[in-house]
PDB file of C-alpha atoms in Angstrom:
ATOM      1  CA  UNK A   1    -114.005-107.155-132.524  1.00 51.00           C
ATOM      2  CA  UNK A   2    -111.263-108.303-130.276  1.00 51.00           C
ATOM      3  CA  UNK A   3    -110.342-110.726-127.587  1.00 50.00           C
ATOM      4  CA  UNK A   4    -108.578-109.752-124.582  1.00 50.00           C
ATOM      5  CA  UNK A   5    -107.652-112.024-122.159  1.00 49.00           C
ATOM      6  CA  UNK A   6    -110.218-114.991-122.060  1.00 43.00           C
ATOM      7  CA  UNK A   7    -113.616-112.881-121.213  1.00 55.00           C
ATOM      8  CA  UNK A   8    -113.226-109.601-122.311  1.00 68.00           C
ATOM      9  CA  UNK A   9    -114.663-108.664-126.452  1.00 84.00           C
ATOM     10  CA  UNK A  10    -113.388-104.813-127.098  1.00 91.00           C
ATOM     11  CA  UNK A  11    -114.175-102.793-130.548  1.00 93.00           C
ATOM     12  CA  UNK A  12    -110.849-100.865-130.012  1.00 94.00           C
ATOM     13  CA  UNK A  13    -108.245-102.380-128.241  1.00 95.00           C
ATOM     14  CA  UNK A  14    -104.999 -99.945-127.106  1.00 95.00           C
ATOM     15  CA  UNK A  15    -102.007-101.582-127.320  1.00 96.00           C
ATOM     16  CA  UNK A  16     -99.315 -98.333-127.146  1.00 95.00           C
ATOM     17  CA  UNK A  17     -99.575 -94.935-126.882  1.00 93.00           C
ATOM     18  CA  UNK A  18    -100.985 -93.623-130.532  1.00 92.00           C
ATOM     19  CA  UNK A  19    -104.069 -96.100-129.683  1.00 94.00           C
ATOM     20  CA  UNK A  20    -104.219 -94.128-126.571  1.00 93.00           C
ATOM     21  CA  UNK A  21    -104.935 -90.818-128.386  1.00 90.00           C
ATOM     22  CA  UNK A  22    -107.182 -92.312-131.070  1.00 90.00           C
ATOM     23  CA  UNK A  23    -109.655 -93.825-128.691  1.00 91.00           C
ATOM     24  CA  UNK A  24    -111.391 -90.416-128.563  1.00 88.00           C
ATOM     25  CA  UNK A  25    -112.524 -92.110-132.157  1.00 88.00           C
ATOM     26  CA  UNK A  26    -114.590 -94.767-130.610  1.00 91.00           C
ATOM     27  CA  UNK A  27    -117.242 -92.621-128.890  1.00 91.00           C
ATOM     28  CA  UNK A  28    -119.628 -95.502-128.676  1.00 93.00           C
ATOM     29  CA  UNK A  29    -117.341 -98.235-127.978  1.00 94.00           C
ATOM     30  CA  UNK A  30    -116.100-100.881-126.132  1.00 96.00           C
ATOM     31  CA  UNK A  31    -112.869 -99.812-125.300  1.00 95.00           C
ATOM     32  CA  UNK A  32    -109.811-102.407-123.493  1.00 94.00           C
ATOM     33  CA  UNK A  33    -105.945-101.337-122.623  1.00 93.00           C
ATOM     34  CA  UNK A  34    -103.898-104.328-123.354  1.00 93.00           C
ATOM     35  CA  UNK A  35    -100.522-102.980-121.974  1.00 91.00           C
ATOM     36  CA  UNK A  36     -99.219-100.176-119.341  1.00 91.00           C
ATOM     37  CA  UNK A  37     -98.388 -97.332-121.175  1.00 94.00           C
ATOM     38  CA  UNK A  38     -95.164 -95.464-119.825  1.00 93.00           C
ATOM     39  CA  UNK A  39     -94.565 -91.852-121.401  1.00 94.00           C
ATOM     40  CA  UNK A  40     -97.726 -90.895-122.577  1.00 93.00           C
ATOM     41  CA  UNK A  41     -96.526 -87.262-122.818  1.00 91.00           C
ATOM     42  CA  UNK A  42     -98.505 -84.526-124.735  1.00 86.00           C
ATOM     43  CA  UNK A  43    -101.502 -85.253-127.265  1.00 79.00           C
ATOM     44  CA  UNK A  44    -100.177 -84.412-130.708  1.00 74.00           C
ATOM     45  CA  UNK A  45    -102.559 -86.196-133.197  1.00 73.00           C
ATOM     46  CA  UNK A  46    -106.417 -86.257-133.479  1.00 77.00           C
ATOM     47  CA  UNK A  47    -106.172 -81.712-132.427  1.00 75.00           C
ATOM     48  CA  UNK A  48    -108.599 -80.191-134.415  1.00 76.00           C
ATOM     49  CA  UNK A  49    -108.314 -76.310-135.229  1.00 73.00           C
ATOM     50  CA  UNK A  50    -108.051 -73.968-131.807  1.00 72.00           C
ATOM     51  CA  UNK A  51    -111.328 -73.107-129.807  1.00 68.00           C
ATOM     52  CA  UNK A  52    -112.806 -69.361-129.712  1.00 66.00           C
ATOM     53  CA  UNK A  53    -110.112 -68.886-127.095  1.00 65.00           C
ATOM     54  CA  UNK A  54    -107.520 -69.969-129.056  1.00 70.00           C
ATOM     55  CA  UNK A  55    -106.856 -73.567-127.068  1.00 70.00           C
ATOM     56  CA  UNK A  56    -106.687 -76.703-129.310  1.00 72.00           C
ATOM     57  CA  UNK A  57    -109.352 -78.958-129.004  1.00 73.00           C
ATOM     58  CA  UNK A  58    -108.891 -82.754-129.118  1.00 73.00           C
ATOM     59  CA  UNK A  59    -110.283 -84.298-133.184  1.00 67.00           C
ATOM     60  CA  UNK A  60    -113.424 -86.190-131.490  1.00 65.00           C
ATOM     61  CA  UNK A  61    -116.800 -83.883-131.675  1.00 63.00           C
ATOM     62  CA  UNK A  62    -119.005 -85.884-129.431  1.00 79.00           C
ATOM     63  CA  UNK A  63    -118.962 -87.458-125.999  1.00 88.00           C
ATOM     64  CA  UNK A  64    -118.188 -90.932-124.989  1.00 92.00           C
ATOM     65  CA  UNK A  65    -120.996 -93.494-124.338  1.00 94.00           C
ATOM     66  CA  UNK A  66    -119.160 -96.607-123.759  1.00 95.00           C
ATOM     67  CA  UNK A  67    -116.904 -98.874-121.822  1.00 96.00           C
ATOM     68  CA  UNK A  68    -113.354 -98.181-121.334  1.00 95.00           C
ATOM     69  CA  UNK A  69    -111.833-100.969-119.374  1.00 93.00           C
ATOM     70  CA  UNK A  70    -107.971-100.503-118.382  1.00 90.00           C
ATOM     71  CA  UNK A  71    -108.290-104.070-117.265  1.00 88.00           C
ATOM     72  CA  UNK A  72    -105.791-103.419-114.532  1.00 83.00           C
ATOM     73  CA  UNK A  73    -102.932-101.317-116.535  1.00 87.00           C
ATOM     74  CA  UNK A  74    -101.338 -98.317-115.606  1.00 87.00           C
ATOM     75  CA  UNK A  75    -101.309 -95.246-117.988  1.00 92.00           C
ATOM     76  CA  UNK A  76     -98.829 -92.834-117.095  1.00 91.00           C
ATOM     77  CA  UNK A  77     -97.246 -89.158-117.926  1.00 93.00           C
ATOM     78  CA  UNK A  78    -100.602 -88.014-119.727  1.00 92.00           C
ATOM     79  CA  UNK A  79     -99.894 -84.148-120.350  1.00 91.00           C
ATOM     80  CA  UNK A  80    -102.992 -82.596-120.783  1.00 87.00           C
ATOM     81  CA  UNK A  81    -102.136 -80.078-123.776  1.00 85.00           C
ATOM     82  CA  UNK A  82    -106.043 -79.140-124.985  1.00 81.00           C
ATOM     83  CA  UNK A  83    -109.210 -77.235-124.517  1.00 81.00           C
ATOM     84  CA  UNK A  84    -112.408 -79.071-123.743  1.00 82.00           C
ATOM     85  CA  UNK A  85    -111.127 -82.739-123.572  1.00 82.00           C
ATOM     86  CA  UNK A  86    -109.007 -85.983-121.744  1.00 88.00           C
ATOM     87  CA  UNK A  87    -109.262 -89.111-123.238  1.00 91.00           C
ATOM     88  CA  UNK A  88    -112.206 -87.859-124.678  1.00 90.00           C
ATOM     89  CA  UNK A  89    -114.194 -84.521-124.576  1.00 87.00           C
ATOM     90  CA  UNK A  90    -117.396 -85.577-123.059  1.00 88.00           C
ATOM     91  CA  UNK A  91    -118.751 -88.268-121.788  1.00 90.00           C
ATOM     92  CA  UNK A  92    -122.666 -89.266-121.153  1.00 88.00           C
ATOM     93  CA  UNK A  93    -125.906 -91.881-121.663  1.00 83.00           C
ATOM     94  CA  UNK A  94    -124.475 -94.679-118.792  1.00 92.00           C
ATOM     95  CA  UNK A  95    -120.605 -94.505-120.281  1.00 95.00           C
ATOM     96  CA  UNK A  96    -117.944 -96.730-118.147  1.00 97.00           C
ATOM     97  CA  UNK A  97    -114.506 -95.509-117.037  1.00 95.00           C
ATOM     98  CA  UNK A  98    -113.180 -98.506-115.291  1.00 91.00           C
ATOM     99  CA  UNK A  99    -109.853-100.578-113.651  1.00 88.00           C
ATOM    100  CA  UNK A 100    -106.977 -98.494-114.573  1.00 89.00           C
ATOM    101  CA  UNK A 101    -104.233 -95.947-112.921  1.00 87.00           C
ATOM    102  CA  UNK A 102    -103.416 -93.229-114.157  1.00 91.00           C
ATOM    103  CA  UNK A 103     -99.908 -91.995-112.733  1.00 89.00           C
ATOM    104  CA  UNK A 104     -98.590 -88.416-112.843  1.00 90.00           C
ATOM    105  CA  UNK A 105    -101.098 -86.674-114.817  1.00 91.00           C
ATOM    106  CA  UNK A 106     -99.831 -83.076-115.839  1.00 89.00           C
ATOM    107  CA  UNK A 107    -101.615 -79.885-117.461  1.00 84.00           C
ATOM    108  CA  UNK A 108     -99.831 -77.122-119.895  1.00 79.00           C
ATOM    109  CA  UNK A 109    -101.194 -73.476-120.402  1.00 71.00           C
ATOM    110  CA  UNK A 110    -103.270 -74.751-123.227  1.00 74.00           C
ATOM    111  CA  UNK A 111    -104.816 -77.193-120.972  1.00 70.00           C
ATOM    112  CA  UNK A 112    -107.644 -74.995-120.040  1.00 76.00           C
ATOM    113  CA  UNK A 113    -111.354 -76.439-119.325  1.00 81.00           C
ATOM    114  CA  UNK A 114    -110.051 -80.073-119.446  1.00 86.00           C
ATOM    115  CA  UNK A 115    -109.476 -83.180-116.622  1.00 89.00           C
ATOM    116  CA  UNK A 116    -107.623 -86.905-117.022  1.00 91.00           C
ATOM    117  CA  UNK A 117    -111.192 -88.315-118.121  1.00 93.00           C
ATOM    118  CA  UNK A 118    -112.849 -86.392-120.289  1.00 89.00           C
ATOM    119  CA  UNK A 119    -114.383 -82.174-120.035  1.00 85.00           C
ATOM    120  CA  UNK A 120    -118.235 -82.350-120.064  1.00 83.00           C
ATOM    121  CA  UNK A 121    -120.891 -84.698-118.614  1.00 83.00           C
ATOM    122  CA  UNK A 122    -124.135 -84.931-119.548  1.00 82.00           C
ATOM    123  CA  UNK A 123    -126.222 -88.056-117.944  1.00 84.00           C
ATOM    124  CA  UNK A 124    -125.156 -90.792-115.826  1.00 89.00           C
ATOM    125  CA  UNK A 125    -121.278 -91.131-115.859  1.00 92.00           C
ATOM    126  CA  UNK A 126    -119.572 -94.135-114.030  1.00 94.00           C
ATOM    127  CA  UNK A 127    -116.086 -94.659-112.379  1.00 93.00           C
ATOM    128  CA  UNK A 128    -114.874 -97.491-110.577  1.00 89.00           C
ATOM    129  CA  UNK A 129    -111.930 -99.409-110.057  1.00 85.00           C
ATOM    130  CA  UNK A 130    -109.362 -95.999-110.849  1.00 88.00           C
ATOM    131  CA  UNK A 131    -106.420 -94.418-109.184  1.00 86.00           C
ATOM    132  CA  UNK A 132    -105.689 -90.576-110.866  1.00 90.00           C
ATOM    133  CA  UNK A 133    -102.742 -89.119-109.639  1.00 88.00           C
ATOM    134  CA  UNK A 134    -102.606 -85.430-110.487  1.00 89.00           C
ATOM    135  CA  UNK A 135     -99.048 -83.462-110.026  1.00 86.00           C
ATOM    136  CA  UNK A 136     -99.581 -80.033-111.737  1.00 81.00           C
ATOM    137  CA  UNK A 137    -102.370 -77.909-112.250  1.00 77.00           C
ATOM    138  CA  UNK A 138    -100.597 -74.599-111.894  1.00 67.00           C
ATOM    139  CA  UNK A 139    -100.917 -73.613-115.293  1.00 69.00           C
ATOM    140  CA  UNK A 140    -104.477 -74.786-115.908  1.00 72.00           C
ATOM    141  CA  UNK A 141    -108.192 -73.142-114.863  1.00 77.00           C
ATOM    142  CA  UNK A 142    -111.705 -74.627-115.046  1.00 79.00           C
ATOM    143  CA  UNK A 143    -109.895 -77.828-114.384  1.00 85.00           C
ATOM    144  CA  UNK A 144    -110.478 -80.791-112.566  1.00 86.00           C
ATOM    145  CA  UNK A 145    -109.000 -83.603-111.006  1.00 87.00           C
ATOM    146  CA  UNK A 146    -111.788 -86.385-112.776  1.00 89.00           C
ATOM    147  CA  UNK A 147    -113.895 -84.098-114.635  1.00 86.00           C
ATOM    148  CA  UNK A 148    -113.852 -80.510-115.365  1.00 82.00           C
ATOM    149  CA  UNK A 149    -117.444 -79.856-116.204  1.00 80.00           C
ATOM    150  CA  UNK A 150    -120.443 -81.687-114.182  1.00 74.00           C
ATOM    151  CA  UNK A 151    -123.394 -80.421-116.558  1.00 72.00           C
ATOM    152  CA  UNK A 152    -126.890 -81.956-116.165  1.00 71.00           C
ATOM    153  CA  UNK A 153    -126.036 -85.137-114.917  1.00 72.00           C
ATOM    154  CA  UNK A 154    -124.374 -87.565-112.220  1.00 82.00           C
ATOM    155  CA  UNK A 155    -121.012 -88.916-111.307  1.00 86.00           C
ATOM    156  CA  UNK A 156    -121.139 -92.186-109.879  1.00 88.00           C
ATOM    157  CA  UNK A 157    -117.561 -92.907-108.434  1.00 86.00           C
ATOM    158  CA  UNK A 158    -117.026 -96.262-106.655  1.00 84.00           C
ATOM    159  CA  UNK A 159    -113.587 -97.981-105.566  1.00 80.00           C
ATOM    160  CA  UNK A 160    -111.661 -95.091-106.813  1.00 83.00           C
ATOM    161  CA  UNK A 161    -108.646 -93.116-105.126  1.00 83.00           C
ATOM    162  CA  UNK A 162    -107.937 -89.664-106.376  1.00 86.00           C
ATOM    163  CA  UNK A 163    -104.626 -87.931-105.736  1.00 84.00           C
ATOM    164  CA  UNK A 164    -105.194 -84.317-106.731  1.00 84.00           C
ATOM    165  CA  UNK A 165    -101.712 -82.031-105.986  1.00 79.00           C
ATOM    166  CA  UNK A 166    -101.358 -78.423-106.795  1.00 75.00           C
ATOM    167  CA  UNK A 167    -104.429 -77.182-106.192  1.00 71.00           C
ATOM    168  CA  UNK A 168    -103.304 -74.260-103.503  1.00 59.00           C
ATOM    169  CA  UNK A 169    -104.616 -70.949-103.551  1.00 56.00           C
ATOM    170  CA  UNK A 170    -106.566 -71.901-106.742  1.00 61.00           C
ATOM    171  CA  UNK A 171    -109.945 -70.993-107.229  1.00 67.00           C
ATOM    172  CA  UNK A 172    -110.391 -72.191-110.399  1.00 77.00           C
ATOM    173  CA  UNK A 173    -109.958 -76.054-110.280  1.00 82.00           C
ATOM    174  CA  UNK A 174    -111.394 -78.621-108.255  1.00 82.00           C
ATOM    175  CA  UNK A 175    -109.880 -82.191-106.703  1.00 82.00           C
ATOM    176  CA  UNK A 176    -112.714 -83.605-109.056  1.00 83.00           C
ATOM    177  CA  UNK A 177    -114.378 -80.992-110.946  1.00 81.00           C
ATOM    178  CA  UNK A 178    -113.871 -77.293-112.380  1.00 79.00           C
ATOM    179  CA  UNK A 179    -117.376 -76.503-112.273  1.00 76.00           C
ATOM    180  CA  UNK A 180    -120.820 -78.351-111.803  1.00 74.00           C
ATOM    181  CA  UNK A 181    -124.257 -77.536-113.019  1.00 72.00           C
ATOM    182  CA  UNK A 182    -127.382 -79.219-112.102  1.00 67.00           C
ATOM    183  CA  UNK A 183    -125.192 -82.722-111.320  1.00 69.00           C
ATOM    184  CA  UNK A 184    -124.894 -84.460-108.510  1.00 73.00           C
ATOM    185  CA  UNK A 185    -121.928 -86.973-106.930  1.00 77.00           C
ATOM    186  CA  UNK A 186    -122.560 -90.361-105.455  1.00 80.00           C
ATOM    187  CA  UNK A 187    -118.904 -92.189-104.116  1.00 78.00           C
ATOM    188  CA  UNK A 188    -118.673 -95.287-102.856  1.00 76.00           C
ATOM    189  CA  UNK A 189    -115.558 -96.610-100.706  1.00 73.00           C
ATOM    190  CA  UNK A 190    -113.905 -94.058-102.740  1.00 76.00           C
ATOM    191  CA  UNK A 191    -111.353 -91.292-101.446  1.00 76.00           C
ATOM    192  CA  UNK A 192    -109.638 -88.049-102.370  1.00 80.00           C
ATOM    193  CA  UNK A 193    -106.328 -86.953-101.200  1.00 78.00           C
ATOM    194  CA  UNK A 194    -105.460 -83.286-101.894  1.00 78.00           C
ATOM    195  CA  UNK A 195    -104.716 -79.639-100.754  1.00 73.00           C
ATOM    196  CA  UNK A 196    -107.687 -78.204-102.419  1.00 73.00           C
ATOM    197  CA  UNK A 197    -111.626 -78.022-102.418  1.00 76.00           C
ATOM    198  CA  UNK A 198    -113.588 -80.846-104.629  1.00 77.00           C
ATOM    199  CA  UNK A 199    -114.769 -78.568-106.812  1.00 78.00           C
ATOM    200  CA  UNK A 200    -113.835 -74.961-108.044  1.00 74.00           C
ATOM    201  CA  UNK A 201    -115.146 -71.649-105.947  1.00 64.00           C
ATOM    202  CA  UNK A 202    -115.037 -69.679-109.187  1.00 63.00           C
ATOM    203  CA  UNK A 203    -118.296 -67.628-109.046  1.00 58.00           C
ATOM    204  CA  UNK A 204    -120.748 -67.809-112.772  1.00 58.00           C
ATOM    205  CA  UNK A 205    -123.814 -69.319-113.636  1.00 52.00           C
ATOM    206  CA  UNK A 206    -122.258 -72.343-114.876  1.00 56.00           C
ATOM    207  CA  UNK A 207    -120.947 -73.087-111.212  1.00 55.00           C
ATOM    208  CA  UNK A 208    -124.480 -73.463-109.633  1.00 58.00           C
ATOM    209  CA  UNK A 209    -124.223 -76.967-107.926  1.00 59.00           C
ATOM    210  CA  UNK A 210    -120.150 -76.641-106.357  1.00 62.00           C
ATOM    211  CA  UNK A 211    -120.996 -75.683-102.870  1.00 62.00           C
ATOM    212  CA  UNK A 212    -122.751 -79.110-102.766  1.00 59.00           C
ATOM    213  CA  UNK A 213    -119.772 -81.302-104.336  1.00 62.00           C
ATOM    214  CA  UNK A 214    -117.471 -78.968-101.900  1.00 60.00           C
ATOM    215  CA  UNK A 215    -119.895 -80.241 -98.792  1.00 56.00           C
ATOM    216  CA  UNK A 216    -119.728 -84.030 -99.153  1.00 53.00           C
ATOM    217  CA  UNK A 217    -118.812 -85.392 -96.089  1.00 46.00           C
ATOM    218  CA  UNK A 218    -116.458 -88.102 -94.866  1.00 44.00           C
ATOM    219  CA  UNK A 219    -114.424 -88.989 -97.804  1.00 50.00           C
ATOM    220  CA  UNK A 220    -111.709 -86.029 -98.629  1.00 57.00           C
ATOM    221  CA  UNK A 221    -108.254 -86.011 -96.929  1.00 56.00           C
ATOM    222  CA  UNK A 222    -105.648 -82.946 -97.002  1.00 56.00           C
ATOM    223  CA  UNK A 223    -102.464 -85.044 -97.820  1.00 57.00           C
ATOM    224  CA  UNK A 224    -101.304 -88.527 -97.788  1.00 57.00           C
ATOM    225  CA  UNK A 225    -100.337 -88.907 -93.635  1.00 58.00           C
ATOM    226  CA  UNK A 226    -103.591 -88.271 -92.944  1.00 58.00           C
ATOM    227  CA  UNK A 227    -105.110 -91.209 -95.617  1.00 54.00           C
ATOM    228  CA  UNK A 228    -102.327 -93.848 -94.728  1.00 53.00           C
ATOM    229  CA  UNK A 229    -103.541 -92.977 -90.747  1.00 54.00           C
ATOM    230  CA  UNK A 230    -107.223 -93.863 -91.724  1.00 53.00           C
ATOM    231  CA  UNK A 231    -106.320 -96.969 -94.489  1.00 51.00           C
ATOM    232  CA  UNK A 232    -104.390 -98.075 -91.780  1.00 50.00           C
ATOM    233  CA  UNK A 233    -106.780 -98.204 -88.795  1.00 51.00           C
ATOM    234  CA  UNK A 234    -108.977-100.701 -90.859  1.00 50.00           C
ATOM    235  CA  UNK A 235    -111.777 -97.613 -91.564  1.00 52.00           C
ATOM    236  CA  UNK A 236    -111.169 -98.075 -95.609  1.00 50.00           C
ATOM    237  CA  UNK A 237    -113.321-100.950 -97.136  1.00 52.00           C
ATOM    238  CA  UNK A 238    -110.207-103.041 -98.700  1.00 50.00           C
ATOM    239  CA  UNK A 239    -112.001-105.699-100.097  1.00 52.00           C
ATOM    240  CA  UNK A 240    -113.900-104.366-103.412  1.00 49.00           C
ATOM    241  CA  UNK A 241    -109.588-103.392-103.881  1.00 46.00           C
ATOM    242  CA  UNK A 242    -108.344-107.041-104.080  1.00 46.00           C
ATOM    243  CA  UNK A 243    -108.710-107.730-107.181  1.00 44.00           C
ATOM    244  CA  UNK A 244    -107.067-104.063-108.784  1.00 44.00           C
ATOM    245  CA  UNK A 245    -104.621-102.864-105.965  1.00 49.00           C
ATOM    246  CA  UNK A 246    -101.657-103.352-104.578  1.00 51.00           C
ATOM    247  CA  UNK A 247    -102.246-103.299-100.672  1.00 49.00           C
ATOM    248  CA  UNK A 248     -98.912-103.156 -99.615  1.00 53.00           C
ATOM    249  CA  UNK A 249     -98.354 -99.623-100.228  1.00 49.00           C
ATOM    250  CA  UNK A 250    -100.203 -96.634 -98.081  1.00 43.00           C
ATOM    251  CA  UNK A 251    -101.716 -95.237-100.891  1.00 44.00           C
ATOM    252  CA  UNK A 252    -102.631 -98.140-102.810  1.00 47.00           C
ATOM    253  CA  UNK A 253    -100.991 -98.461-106.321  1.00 48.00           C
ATOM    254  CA  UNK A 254    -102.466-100.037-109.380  1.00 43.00           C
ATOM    255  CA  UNK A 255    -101.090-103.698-109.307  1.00 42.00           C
ATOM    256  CA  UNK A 256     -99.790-105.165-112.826  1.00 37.00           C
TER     257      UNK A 256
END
């Protein structure tokens, strides 16, 4: 057990970028980021032998079910090199994703089925207090943006701004998932900027619940003019931000 800061008791505590990748260990844990993390780059430990369609698939066989406080850092250049996974591969049972940026997130060829967060939900999921910026997904499919699979469950996103880029002409990933099943999506003061639909229009029987996610109202915007116009006309709720965000900018940053 470890103390961070003066309130904060974490089982795994990441300090660099190795303790970064070997979080998808602590599936049940309470998880703290001690540091920004600059040049995350490609996962290359904890891969476990390549899925049935030949895509590696990150070491942890399980999804996440605890608390993974950033506690304000930013975590950037994640490449997004595997099958099925993010920080972790699933995620379910009331697990916490909370206060933490993650800048320029990028996907290879083998980053198929996969999102910044982790690939499958099952349950209750929560998100608050995150910034995910996004910058290629040209080379990825059944991706998302947050989340690439919404499976019997519920994303609860609240104080959260999601920058999803590349997403033109693709049919295959969404701003925040690849493909939903039986979920729903509540957001909260949260926003998405990007040139795509929420979630995938890619037609199977796994993909039973998108037109919904595609149809929520009131919080998606098609590029970054058109969110600075509407942050600054005094229509976004700034204060649940104070404490995380750095105001100053017109898409608000992580702060330090």
């Amino acid at each position: 057990m470890y103390c961070i800061a003066t309130l904060v008791l974490a089982d795994f505590v990441i300090y660099d970028n190795d303790d970064f990748f070997n979080a998808a260990k602590y599936l049940s844990s309470y998880i703290a980021v001690a540091n920004d993390l600059d040049d995350i780059g490609e996962r290359t430990i904890n891969i476990t032998e390549p899925n049935q369609y030949g895509y590696p698939k990150i070491a942890s066989a399980g999804n996440f079910t605890g608390t993974f406080n950033g506690m304000g850092h930013t975590l950037s250049d994640f490449v997004i090199n595997t099958a099925n996974g993010g920080i972790f591969e699933g995620a379910e049972g009331g697990a916490v994703f909370k206060n933490f940026a993650m800048k320029n997130v990028t996907f290879t060829p083998t980053g198929q089925c996969s999102a910044p967060l982790f690939y499958r939900m099952n349950g209750a999921v929560f998100v608050e207090n995150v910034y995910i910026e996004v910058n290629d997904f040209s080379t990825s499919q059944s991706s998302g943006g947050v989340v690439a699979f919404f499976y019997m469950g519920g994303l609860n996103v609240k104080n959260c701004i999601f920058e999803i880029n590349d997403l033109t002409d693709n049919s295959t990933n969404g701003a925040i998932c690849g493909r939903s099943f039986r979920t729903s999506l509540s957001m909260e003061n949260s926003y998405i900027i990007t040139n795509g639909k929420l979630c995938s229009t890619r037609p199977d029987a796994y993909n039973s619940t998108c037109d919904a996610v595609n149809a929520y109202n009131g919080y998606a915007y098609t590029d970054a003019e058109t969110f600075k116009t509407v942050y600054l006309s005094g229509l976004l709720d700034v204060s649940e931000f104070n404490k995380y965000w750095n105001l100053d900018k017109p898409v608000p940053d992580m702060s330090k």
